[in-house]
């Protein structure tokens, strides 16, 4: 997942933070996200491409 976000233009730290936030939120709600769902949910957390 991190590699996908990095290849889309975000740095690794931003990608790691976005994925961590989404995974944490999903776990709190007892949800298991698929890879496409995780990527889609992570994009709003990344902000602008740097």
Coordinates of C-alpha atoms in Angstrom, one line a residue:
X1 CA 0.0 0.0 0.0
X2 CA 2.8 2.4 0.9
X3 CA 4.5 1.7 -2.4
X4 CA 1.3 2.5 -4.3
X5 CA 0.9 5.9 -2.6
X6 CA 4.6 6.7 -3.1
X7 CA 4.4 5.8 -6.8
X8 CA 1.4 8.1 -7.0
X9 CA 3.6 11.0 -5.8
X10 CA 3.4 11.1 -2.0
X11 CA 6.5 10.8 0.2
X12 CA 6.8 7.6 2.4
X13 CA 6.2 9.5 5.7
X14 CA 2.9 10.9 4.4
X15 CA 1.8 7.6 3.0
X16 CA 2.7 5.7 6.2
X17 CA 0.7 8.2 8.3
X18 CA -2.3 8.0 5.9
X19 CA -2.4 4.2 5.9
X20 CA -1.9 4.1 9.7
X21 CA -4.8 6.4 10.3
X22 CA -7.1 4.5 8.0
X23 CA -6.1 1.1 9.4
X24 CA -6.5 2.4 13.0
X25 CA -10.0 3.8 12.3
X26 CA -11.1 0.6 10.6
X27 CA -9.8 -1.6 13.5
X28 CA -11.7 0.6 16.0
X29 CA -14.9 0.0 14.0
X30 CA -14.1 -3.7 13.7
X31 CA -13.8 -3.5 9.9
X32 CA -11.3 -5.3 7.6
X33 CA -10.6 -3.2 4.5
X34 CA -9.6 -4.7 1.2
X35 CA -6.6 -3.3 -0.6
X36 CA -8.7 -1.1 -2.9
X37 CA -10.8 0.1 0.0
X38 CA -7.6 1.0 2.0
X39 CA -6.1 2.9 -0.9
X40 CA -9.3 4.8 -1.6
X41 CA -9.7 5.7 2.1
X42 CA -6.0 6.7 2.4
X43 CA -6.1 9.2 -0.4
X44 CA -8.0 12.0 1.5
X45 CA -5.4 11.7 4.3
X46 CA -2.5 12.4 2.0
X47 CA -3.4 16.0 1.0
X48 CA -1.7 17.6 -2.0
X49 CA 1.0 15.7 -4.0
X50 CA 4.4 17.1 -3.1

